[in-house]
């Protein structure tokens, strides 16, 4: 009895980028307007296929990051987020995406890449709530990326990646408020941050005017794990009910 030779399933590989920054004290994600089918004209995450079969996945992520934001390695926090490979996620066939999370402060207005008609910073909350509809399964990827950032700033120094080289504690607090989506008590936040050894360090005698007393400047310390951690506030019952009502 003749048995047909096994043939591997053809699978295409892409990288997608969840690029987060703060703009006007809002957590924003970079979206591009697709210039070709499928989903032509719809917003989506920046990304694309590997250039060739010898290109490493991380190299492809850095290439896409450079093409979409003009940032290079060392200027931005970049980490692998997750792999997305549901059978029906792309109408072109079986396409697996290795998504990456990128975070940087003060990113400029984006310029659309070669396969996109437009690019813009969009409030992450508009994507999370479904107000802005994305192509493919990109809403799920953004949701996972934002949740990764929200969790990591509890236990790591990732929040400083949203800041410039020098920053005030008030500016660091705005990062936590924007990423977590909640207001924090300034005295309580200041006390908790100062209790974490190796999180931030005073930047010499540098001062910055804030309309009142000069504010002390800080810079990120090499410490990567926060102890004790900065735990995210638990939403009140009223806030949870309001969110459920919007779903």
PDB file of N, CA and C in Angstrom, residues 115-176:
ATOM      1  N   UNK A 115       4.160  50.411   3.061  1.00  0.00           N
ATOM      2  CA  UNK A 115       2.917  49.690   2.786  1.00  0.00           C
ATOM      3  C   UNK A 115       1.743  50.238   3.582  1.00  0.00           C
ATOM      4  N   UNK A 116       1.859  51.472   4.102  1.00  0.00           N
ATOM      5  CA  UNK A 116       0.788  52.082   4.881  1.00  0.00           C
ATOM      6  C   UNK A 116       0.451  53.452   4.289  1.00  0.00           C
ATOM      7  N   UNK A 117      -0.838  53.829   4.371  1.00  0.00           N
ATOM      8  CA  UNK A 117      -1.276  55.113   3.837  1.00  0.00           C
ATOM      9  C   UNK A 117      -1.137  56.228   4.855  1.00  0.00           C
ATOM     10  N   UNK A 118      -1.167  55.876   6.142  1.00  0.00           N
ATOM     11  CA  UNK A 118      -1.083  56.892   7.184  1.00  0.00           C
ATOM     12  C   UNK A 118      -0.636  56.217   8.477  1.00  0.00           C
ATOM     13  N   UNK A 119      -0.195  57.021   9.422  1.00  0.00           N
ATOM     14  CA  UNK A 119       0.214  56.519  10.735  1.00  0.00           C
ATOM     15  C   UNK A 119      -0.116  57.580  11.765  1.00  0.00           C
ATOM     16  N   UNK A 120      -0.526  57.147  12.953  1.00  0.00           N
ATOM     17  CA  UNK A 120      -0.935  58.115  13.974  1.00  0.00           C
ATOM     18  C   UNK A 120      -0.865  57.481  15.353  1.00  0.00           C
ATOM     19  N   UNK A 121      -0.680  58.347  16.363  1.00  0.00           N
ATOM     20  CA  UNK A 121      -0.786  57.921  17.753  1.00  0.00           C
ATOM     21  C   UNK A 121      -2.252  57.957  18.159  1.00  0.00           C
ATOM     22  N   UNK A 122      -2.731  56.881  18.727  1.00  0.00           N
ATOM     23  CA  UNK A 122      -4.137  56.748  19.120  1.00  0.00           C
ATOM     24  C   UNK A 122      -4.183  56.377  20.601  1.00  0.00           C
ATOM     25  N   UNK A 123      -5.056  57.019  21.396  1.00  0.00           N
ATOM     26  CA  UNK A 123      -5.171  56.616  22.797  1.00  0.00           C
ATOM     27  C   UNK A 123      -5.424  55.121  22.921  1.00  0.00           C
ATOM     28  N   UNK A 124      -4.638  54.456  23.749  1.00  0.00           N
ATOM     29  CA  UNK A 124      -4.780  53.007  23.897  1.00  0.00           C
ATOM     30  C   UNK A 124      -6.166  52.628  24.379  1.00  0.00           C
ATOM     31  N   UNK A 125      -6.772  53.465  25.211  1.00  0.00           N
ATOM     32  CA  UNK A 125      -8.095  53.163  25.750  1.00  0.00           C
ATOM     33  C   UNK A 125      -9.132  53.052  24.638  1.00  0.00           C
ATOM     34  N   UNK A 126      -8.979  53.845  23.557  1.00  0.00           N
ATOM     35  CA  UNK A 126      -9.921  53.781  22.440  1.00  0.00           C
ATOM     36  C   UNK A 126      -9.857  52.431  21.732  1.00  0.00           C
ATOM     37  N   UNK A 127      -8.678  51.812  21.738  1.00  0.00           N
ATOM     38  CA  UNK A 127      -8.533  50.476  21.155  1.00  0.00           C
ATOM     39  C   UNK A 127      -9.068  49.420  22.115  1.00  0.00           C
ATOM     40  N   UNK A 128      -8.746  49.544  23.395  1.00  0.00           N
ATOM     41  CA  UNK A 128      -9.163  48.549  24.384  1.00  0.00           C
ATOM     42  C   UNK A 128     -10.684  48.461  24.483  1.00  0.00           C
ATOM     43  N   UNK A 129     -11.375  49.592  24.361  1.00  0.00           N
ATOM     44  CA  UNK A 129     -12.836  49.600  24.477  1.00  0.00           C
ATOM     45  C   UNK A 129     -13.532  49.228  23.180  1.00  0.00           C
ATOM     46  N   UNK A 130     -12.778  49.147  22.078  1.00  0.00           N
ATOM     47  CA  UNK A 130     -13.395  48.830  20.800  1.00  0.00           C
ATOM     48  C   UNK A 130     -13.882  50.052  20.049  1.00  0.00           C
ATOM     49  N   UNK A 131     -13.657  51.239  20.601  1.00  0.00           N
ATOM     50  CA  UNK A 131     -14.057  52.468  19.901  1.00  0.00           C
ATOM     51  C   UNK A 131     -13.345  52.573  18.560  1.00  0.00           C
ATOM     52  N   UNK A 132     -12.079  52.168  18.539  1.00  0.00           N
ATOM     53  CA  UNK A 132     -11.303  52.090  17.305  1.00  0.00           C
ATOM     54  C   UNK A 132     -11.154  50.618  16.943  1.00  0.00           C
ATOM     55  N   UNK A 133     -11.672  50.222  15.793  1.00  0.00           N
ATOM     56  CA  UNK A 133     -11.623  48.838  15.346  1.00  0.00           C
ATOM     57  C   UNK A 133     -10.341  48.606  14.555  1.00  0.00           C
ATOM     58  N   UNK A 134      -9.639  47.511  14.857  1.00  0.00           N
ATOM     59  CA  UNK A 134      -8.382  47.201  14.195  1.00  0.00           C
ATOM     60  C   UNK A 134      -8.512  45.989  13.279  1.00  0.00           C
ATOM     61  N   UNK A 135      -7.617  45.920  12.317  1.00  0.00           N
ATOM     62  CA  UNK A 135      -7.565  44.776  11.409  1.00  0.00           C
ATOM     63  C   UNK A 135      -7.038  43.548  12.136  1.00  0.00           C
ATOM     64  N   UNK A 136      -7.278  42.386  11.521  1.00  0.00           N
ATOM     65  CA  UNK A 136      -6.796  41.108  12.035  1.00  0.00           C
ATOM     66  C   UNK A 136      -7.227  40.922  13.497  1.00  0.00           C
ATOM     67  N   UNK A 137      -6.327  40.385  14.321  1.00  0.00           N
ATOM     68  CA  UNK A 137      -6.577  40.221  15.750  1.00  0.00           C
ATOM     69  C   UNK A 137      -5.766  41.235  16.553  1.00  0.00           C
ATOM     70  N   UNK A 138      -5.535  42.400  15.955  1.00  0.00           N
ATOM     71  CA  UNK A 138      -4.626  43.372  16.562  1.00  0.00           C
ATOM     72  C   UNK A 138      -5.172  43.998  17.831  1.00  0.00           C
ATOM     73  N   UNK A 139      -6.502  44.030  17.998  1.00  0.00           N
ATOM     74  CA  UNK A 139      -7.034  44.534  19.259  1.00  0.00           C
ATOM     75  C   UNK A 139      -6.599  43.625  20.407  1.00  0.00           C
ATOM     76  N   UNK A 140      -6.625  42.325  20.187  1.00  0.00           N
ATOM     77  CA  UNK A 140      -6.176  41.385  21.220  1.00  0.00           C
ATOM     78  C   UNK A 140      -4.703  41.595  21.519  1.00  0.00           C
ATOM     79  N   UNK A 141      -3.886  41.838  20.490  1.00  0.00           N
ATOM     80  CA  UNK A 141      -2.459  42.031  20.697  1.00  0.00           C
ATOM     81  C   UNK A 141      -2.206  43.308  21.494  1.00  0.00           C
ATOM     82  N   UNK A 142      -2.936  44.390  21.160  1.00  0.00           N
ATOM     83  CA  UNK A 142      -2.793  45.632  21.922  1.00  0.00           C
ATOM     84  C   UNK A 142      -3.204  45.414  23.369  1.00  0.00           C
ATOM     85  N   UNK A 143      -4.311  44.700  23.586  1.00  0.00           N
ATOM     86  CA  UNK A 143      -4.784  44.414  24.938  1.00  0.00           C
ATOM     87  C   UNK A 143      -3.717  43.677  25.731  1.00  0.00           C
ATOM     88  N   UNK A 144      -3.103  42.682  25.121  1.00  0.00           N
ATOM     89  CA  UNK A 144      -2.042  41.931  25.797  1.00  0.00           C
ATOM     90  C   UNK A 144      -0.824  42.813  26.068  1.00  0.00           C
ATOM     91  N   UNK A 145      -0.492  43.692  25.115  1.00  0.00           N
ATOM     92  CA  UNK A 145       0.658  44.555  25.287  1.00  0.00           C
ATOM     93  C   UNK A 145       0.462  45.561  26.413  1.00  0.00           C
ATOM     94  N   UNK A 146      -0.728  46.162  26.487  1.00  0.00           N
ATOM     95  CA  UNK A 146      -1.010  47.128  27.548  1.00  0.00           C
ATOM     96  C   UNK A 146      -1.022  46.425  28.906  1.00  0.00           C
ATOM     97  N   UNK A 147      -1.615  45.244  28.966  1.00  0.00           N
ATOM     98  CA  UNK A 147      -1.646  44.513  30.233  1.00  0.00           C
ATOM     99  C   UNK A 147      -0.233  44.113  30.658  1.00  0.00           C
ATOM    100  N   UNK A 148       0.626  43.744  29.691  1.00  0.00           N
ATOM    101  CA  UNK A 148       2.027  43.443  30.024  1.00  0.00           C
ATOM    102  C   UNK A 148       2.677  44.666  30.655  1.00  0.00           C
ATOM    103  N   UNK A 149       2.466  45.846  30.044  1.00  0.00           N
ATOM    104  CA  UNK A 149       3.065  47.072  30.586  1.00  0.00           C
ATOM    105  C   UNK A 149       2.501  47.380  31.964  1.00  0.00           C
ATOM    106  N   UNK A 150       1.190  47.215  32.149  1.00  0.00           N
ATOM    107  CA  UNK A 150       0.565  47.519  33.435  1.00  0.00           C
ATOM    108  C   UNK A 150       1.114  46.623  34.540  1.00  0.00           C
ATOM    109  N   UNK A 151       1.325  45.366  34.219  1.00  0.00           N
ATOM    110  CA  UNK A 151       1.827  44.424  35.215  1.00  0.00           C
ATOM    111  C   UNK A 151       3.310  44.647  35.505  1.00  0.00           C
ATOM    112  N   UNK A 152       4.095  44.887  34.450  1.00  0.00           N
ATOM    113  CA  UNK A 152       5.544  44.993  34.642  1.00  0.00           C
ATOM    114  C   UNK A 152       5.939  46.233  35.420  1.00  0.00           C
ATOM    115  N   UNK A 153       5.153  47.341  35.306  1.00  0.00           N
ATOM    116  CA  UNK A 153       5.550  48.524  36.072  1.00  0.00           C
ATOM    117  C   UNK A 153       5.251  48.356  37.560  1.00  0.00           C
ATOM    118  N   UNK A 154       4.503  47.311  37.921  1.00  0.00           N
ATOM    119  CA  UNK A 154       4.319  46.999  39.338  1.00  0.00           C
ATOM    120  C   UNK A 154       5.588  46.418  39.938  1.00  0.00           C
ATOM    121  N   UNK A 155       6.265  45.572  39.179  1.00  0.00           N
ATOM    122  CA  UNK A 155       7.365  44.776  39.730  1.00  0.00           C
ATOM    123  C   UNK A 155       8.734  45.099  39.138  1.00  0.00           C
ATOM    124  N   UNK A 156       8.770  45.954  38.105  1.00  0.00           N
ATOM    125  CA  UNK A 156      10.051  46.294  37.484  1.00  0.00           C
ATOM    126  C   UNK A 156      10.144  47.797  37.272  1.00  0.00           C
ATOM    127  N   UNK A 157      11.313  48.235  36.812  1.00  0.00           N
ATOM    128  CA  UNK A 157      11.539  49.658  36.568  1.00  0.00           C
ATOM    129  C   UNK A 157      11.102  50.084  35.174  1.00  0.00           C
ATOM    130  N   UNK A 158      10.238  49.316  34.533  1.00  0.00           N
ATOM    131  CA  UNK A 158       9.824  49.606  33.157  1.00  0.00           C
ATOM    132  C   UNK A 158       9.210  50.993  33.014  1.00  0.00           C
ATOM    133  N   UNK A 159       8.567  51.509  34.060  1.00  0.00           N
ATOM    134  CA  UNK A 159       7.916  52.821  33.953  1.00  0.00           C
ATOM    135  C   UNK A 159       8.908  53.905  33.551  1.00  0.00           C
ATOM    136  N   UNK A 160      10.166  53.764  33.933  1.00  0.00           N
ATOM    137  CA  UNK A 160      11.155  54.784  33.584  1.00  0.00           C
ATOM    138  C   UNK A 160      11.444  54.801  32.086  1.00  0.00           C
ATOM    139  N   UNK A 161      11.066  53.731  31.363  1.00  0.00           N
ATOM    140  CA  UNK A 161      11.259  53.712  29.911  1.00  0.00           C
ATOM    141  C   UNK A 161      10.340  54.715  29.224  1.00  0.00           C
ATOM    142  N   UNK A 162       9.262  55.139  29.914  1.00  0.00           N
ATOM    143  CA  UNK A 162       8.365  56.152  29.367  1.00  0.00           C
ATOM    144  C   UNK A 162       8.901  57.559  29.617  1.00  0.00           C
ATOM    145  N   UNK A 163       9.932  57.693  30.437  1.00  0.00           N
ATOM    146  CA  UNK A 163      10.467  59.002  30.819  1.00  0.00           C
ATOM    147  C   UNK A 163      11.725  59.318  30.018  1.00  0.00           C
ATOM    148  N   UNK A 164      12.087  60.584  30.029  1.00  0.00           N
ATOM    149  CA  UNK A 164      13.354  60.975  29.448  1.00  0.00           C
ATOM    150  C   UNK A 164      14.497  60.588  30.366  1.00  0.00           C
ATOM    151  N   UNK A 165      15.702  61.019  30.016  1.00  0.00           N
ATOM    152  CA  UNK A 165      16.865  60.661  30.837  1.00  0.00           C
ATOM    153  C   UNK A 165      16.728  61.220  32.247  1.00  0.00           C
ATOM    154  N   UNK A 166      16.208  62.448  32.360  1.00  0.00           N
ATOM    155  CA  UNK A 166      15.973  63.081  33.648  1.00  0.00           C
ATOM    156  C   UNK A 166      14.481  63.344  33.808  1.00  0.00           C
ATOM    157  N   UNK A 167      13.970  63.116  35.013  1.00  0.00           N
ATOM    158  CA  UNK A 167      12.543  63.282  35.238  1.00  0.00           C
ATOM    159  C   UNK A 167      12.289  63.588  36.705  1.00  0.00           C
ATOM    160  N   UNK A 168      11.099  64.090  36.997  1.00  0.00           N
ATOM    161  CA  UNK A 168      10.700  64.342  38.379  1.00  0.00           C
ATOM    162  C   UNK A 168       9.821  63.185  38.848  1.00  0.00           C
ATOM    163  N   UNK A 169       9.626  63.099  40.155  1.00  0.00           N
ATOM    164  CA  UNK A 169       8.730  62.060  40.676  1.00  0.00           C
ATOM    165  C   UNK A 169       7.311  62.313  40.211  1.00  0.00           C
ATOM    166  N   UNK A 170       6.940  63.584  40.077  1.00  0.00           N
ATOM    167  CA  UNK A 170       5.595  63.906  39.570  1.00  0.00           C
ATOM    168  C   UNK A 170       5.420  63.390  38.150  1.00  0.00           C
ATOM    169  N   UNK A 171       6.457  63.483  37.319  1.00  0.00           N
ATOM    170  CA  UNK A 171       6.376  62.972  35.950  1.00  0.00           C
ATOM    171  C   UNK A 171       6.301  61.448  35.953  1.00  0.00           C
ATOM    172  N   UNK A 172       7.042  60.814  36.859  1.00  0.00           N
ATOM    173  CA  UNK A 172       6.976  59.355  36.976  1.00  0.00           C
ATOM    174  C   UNK A 172       5.577  58.931  37.419  1.00  0.00           C
ATOM    175  N   UNK A 173       4.978  59.691  38.316  1.00  0.00           N
ATOM    176  CA  UNK A 173       3.621  59.385  38.763  1.00  0.00           C
ATOM    177  C   UNK A 173       2.638  59.458  37.600  1.00  0.00           C
ATOM    178  N   UNK A 174       2.816  60.427  36.704  1.00  0.00           N
ATOM    179  CA  UNK A 174       1.922  60.554  35.545  1.00  0.00           C
ATOM    180  C   UNK A 174       2.028  59.330  34.636  1.00  0.00           C
ATOM    181  N   UNK A 175       3.222  58.721  34.589  1.00  0.00           N
ATOM    182  CA  UNK A 175       3.384  57.490  33.816  1.00  0.00           C
ATOM    183  C   UNK A 175       2.504  56.389  34.404  1.00  0.00           C
ATOM    184  N   UNK A 176       2.605  56.196  35.714  1.00  0.00           N
ATOM    185  CA  UNK A 176       1.802  55.161  36.365  1.00  0.00           C
ATOM    186  C   UNK A 176       0.312  55.438  36.187  1.00  0.00           C
TER     187      UNK A 176
END
